[in-house]
Coordinates of C-alpha atoms in Angstrom, one line a residue:
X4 CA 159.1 99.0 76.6
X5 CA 155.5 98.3 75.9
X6 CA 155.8 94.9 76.8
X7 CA 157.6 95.3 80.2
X8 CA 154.6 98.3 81.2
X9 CA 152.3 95.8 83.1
X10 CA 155.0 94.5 85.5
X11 CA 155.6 98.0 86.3
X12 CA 151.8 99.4 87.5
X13 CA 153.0 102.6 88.9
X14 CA 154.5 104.1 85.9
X15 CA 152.6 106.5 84.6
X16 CA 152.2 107.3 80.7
X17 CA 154.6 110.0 80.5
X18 CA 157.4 107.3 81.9
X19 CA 157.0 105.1 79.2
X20 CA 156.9 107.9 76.6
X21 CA 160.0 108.9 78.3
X22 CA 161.6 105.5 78.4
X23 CA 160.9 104.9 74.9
X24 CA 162.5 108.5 74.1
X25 CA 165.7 107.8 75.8
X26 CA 165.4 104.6 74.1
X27 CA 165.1 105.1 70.9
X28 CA 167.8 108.4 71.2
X29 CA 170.4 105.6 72.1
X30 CA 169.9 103.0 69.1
X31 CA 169.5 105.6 66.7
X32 CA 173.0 107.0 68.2
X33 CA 176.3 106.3 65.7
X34 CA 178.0 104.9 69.1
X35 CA 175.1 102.0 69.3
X36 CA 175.4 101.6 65.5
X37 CA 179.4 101.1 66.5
X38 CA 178.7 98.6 68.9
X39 CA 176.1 96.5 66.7
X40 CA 178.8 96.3 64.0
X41 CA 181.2 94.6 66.6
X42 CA 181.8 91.5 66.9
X43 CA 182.0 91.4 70.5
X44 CA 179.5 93.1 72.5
X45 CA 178.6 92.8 76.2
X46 CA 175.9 94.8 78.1
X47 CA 175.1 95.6 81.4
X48 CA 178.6 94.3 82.3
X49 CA 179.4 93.4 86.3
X50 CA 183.1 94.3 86.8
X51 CA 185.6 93.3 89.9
X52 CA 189.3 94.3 89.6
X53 CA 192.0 94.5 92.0
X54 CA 194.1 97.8 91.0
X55 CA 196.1 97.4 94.5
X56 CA 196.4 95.6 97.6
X57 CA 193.9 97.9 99.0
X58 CA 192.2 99.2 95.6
X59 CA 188.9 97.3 94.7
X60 CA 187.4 98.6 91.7
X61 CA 183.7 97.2 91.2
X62 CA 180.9 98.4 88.9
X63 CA 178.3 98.1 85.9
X64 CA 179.4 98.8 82.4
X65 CA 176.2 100.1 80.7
X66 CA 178.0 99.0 76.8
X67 CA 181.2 97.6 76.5
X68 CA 182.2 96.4 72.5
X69 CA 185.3 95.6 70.4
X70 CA 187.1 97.7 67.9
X71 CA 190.7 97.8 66.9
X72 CA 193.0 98.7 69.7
X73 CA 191.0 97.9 72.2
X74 CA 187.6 97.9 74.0
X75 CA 184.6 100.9 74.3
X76 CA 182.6 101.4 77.2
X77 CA 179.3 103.5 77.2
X78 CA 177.6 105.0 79.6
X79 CA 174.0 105.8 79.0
X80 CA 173.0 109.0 81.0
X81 CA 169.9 110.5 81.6
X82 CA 170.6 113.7 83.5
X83 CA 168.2 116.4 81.7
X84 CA 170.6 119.1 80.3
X85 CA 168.4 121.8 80.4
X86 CA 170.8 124.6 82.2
X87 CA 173.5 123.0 81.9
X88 CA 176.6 123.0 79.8
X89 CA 178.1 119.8 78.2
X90 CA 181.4 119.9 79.1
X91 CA 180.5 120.3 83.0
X92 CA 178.2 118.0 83.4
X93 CA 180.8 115.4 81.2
X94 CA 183.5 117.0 83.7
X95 CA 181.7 115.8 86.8
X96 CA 181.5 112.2 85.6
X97 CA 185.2 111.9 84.2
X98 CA 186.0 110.4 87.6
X99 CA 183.7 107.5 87.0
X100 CA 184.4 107.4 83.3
X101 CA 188.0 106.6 84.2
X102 CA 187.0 104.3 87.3
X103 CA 185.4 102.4 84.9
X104 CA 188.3 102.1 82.3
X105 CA 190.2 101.4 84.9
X106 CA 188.0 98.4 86.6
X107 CA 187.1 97.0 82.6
X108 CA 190.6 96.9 81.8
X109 CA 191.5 94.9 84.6
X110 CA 188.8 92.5 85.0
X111 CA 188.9 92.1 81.2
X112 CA 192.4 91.7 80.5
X113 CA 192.4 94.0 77.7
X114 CA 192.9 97.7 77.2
X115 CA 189.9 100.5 77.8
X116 CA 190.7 102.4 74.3
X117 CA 187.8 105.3 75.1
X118 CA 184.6 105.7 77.5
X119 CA 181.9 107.5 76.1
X120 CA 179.2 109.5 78.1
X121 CA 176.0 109.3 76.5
X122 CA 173.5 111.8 77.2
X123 CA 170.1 110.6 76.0
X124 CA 167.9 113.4 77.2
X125 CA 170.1 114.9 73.9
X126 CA 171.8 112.7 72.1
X127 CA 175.3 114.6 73.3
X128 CA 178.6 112.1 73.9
X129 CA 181.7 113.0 75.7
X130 CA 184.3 110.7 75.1
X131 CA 187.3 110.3 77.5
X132 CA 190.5 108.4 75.5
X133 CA 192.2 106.6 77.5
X134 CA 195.6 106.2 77.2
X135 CA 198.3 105.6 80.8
X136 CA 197.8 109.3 81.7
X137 CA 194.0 109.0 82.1
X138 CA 194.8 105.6 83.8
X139 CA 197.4 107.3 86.5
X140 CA 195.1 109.8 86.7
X141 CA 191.8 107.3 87.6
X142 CA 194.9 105.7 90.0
X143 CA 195.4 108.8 92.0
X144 CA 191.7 109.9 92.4
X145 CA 190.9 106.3 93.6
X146 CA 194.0 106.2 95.7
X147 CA 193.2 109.7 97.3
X148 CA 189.7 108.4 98.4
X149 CA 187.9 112.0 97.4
X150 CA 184.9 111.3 94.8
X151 CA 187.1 108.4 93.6
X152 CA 185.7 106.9 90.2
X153 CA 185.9 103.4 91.9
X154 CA 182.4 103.1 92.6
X155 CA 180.1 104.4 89.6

């Protein structure tokens, strides 16, 4: 973080404390210590999919690793939790979490097992599995067009 400081003049010194913070809460995380111990791992991951003849699916996969049974995604967040519960603020993103299962596992090939939610102001997860009813559920919400998860 240090190092990329000068290219970035207008940050001031509680950015970069705060950058480092959010950092360092998502290596020291057991879902980062998951991914190191993969032996596939991609980051910042550009995804295209067709779902349909009219569904495009396209996005940025913060994490995306190997295990058995299929493939991970993560997605770093860094919404402050103060005031806020968990489970809501995971509940509002669930749409994306499964637009982005959805768009991985196409553009991949190869099956979306879970997508975890990583809160870094914290350190909280919320992990979505996903299994074909999350799927036809990311299906119907992209299909409706109402806060559809197809563009994260």
């Amino acid at each position: 973080i240090e190092a990329l400081a000068p290219h970035f003049p207008l940050l001031a010194a509680d950015d970069i404390a705060t950058a480092r913070r959010l950092a360092r809460t998502a290596v020291d995380h057991s879902v980062w210590k998951r991914a190191m111990s993969s032996r596939r791992v991609f980051r910042e991951v550009p995804f295209l999919a067709m779902e349909t003849d009219t569904l495009l699916i396209d996005g940025f996969a913060d994490l995306v690793f190997e295990e058995a049974g299929g493939l991970i995604v993560v997605d770093f967040k860094t919404d402050r939790l103060t005031g806020r519960d968990l489970d809501t603020l995971a509940a509002h993103y669930r749409g994306q979490a499964l637009g982005y299962a959805l768009g991985v596992s196409r553009a991949a090939g190869r099956p979306v097992r879970e997508v975890t939610l990583l809160f870094l102001d914290t350190g909280e997860e919320s992990t979505v599995v996903i299994d074909e009813n999350a799927l036809e559920e990311a299906r119907r919400e992209a299909g409706s067009g109402d806060d559809a998860p197809a563009s994260p």
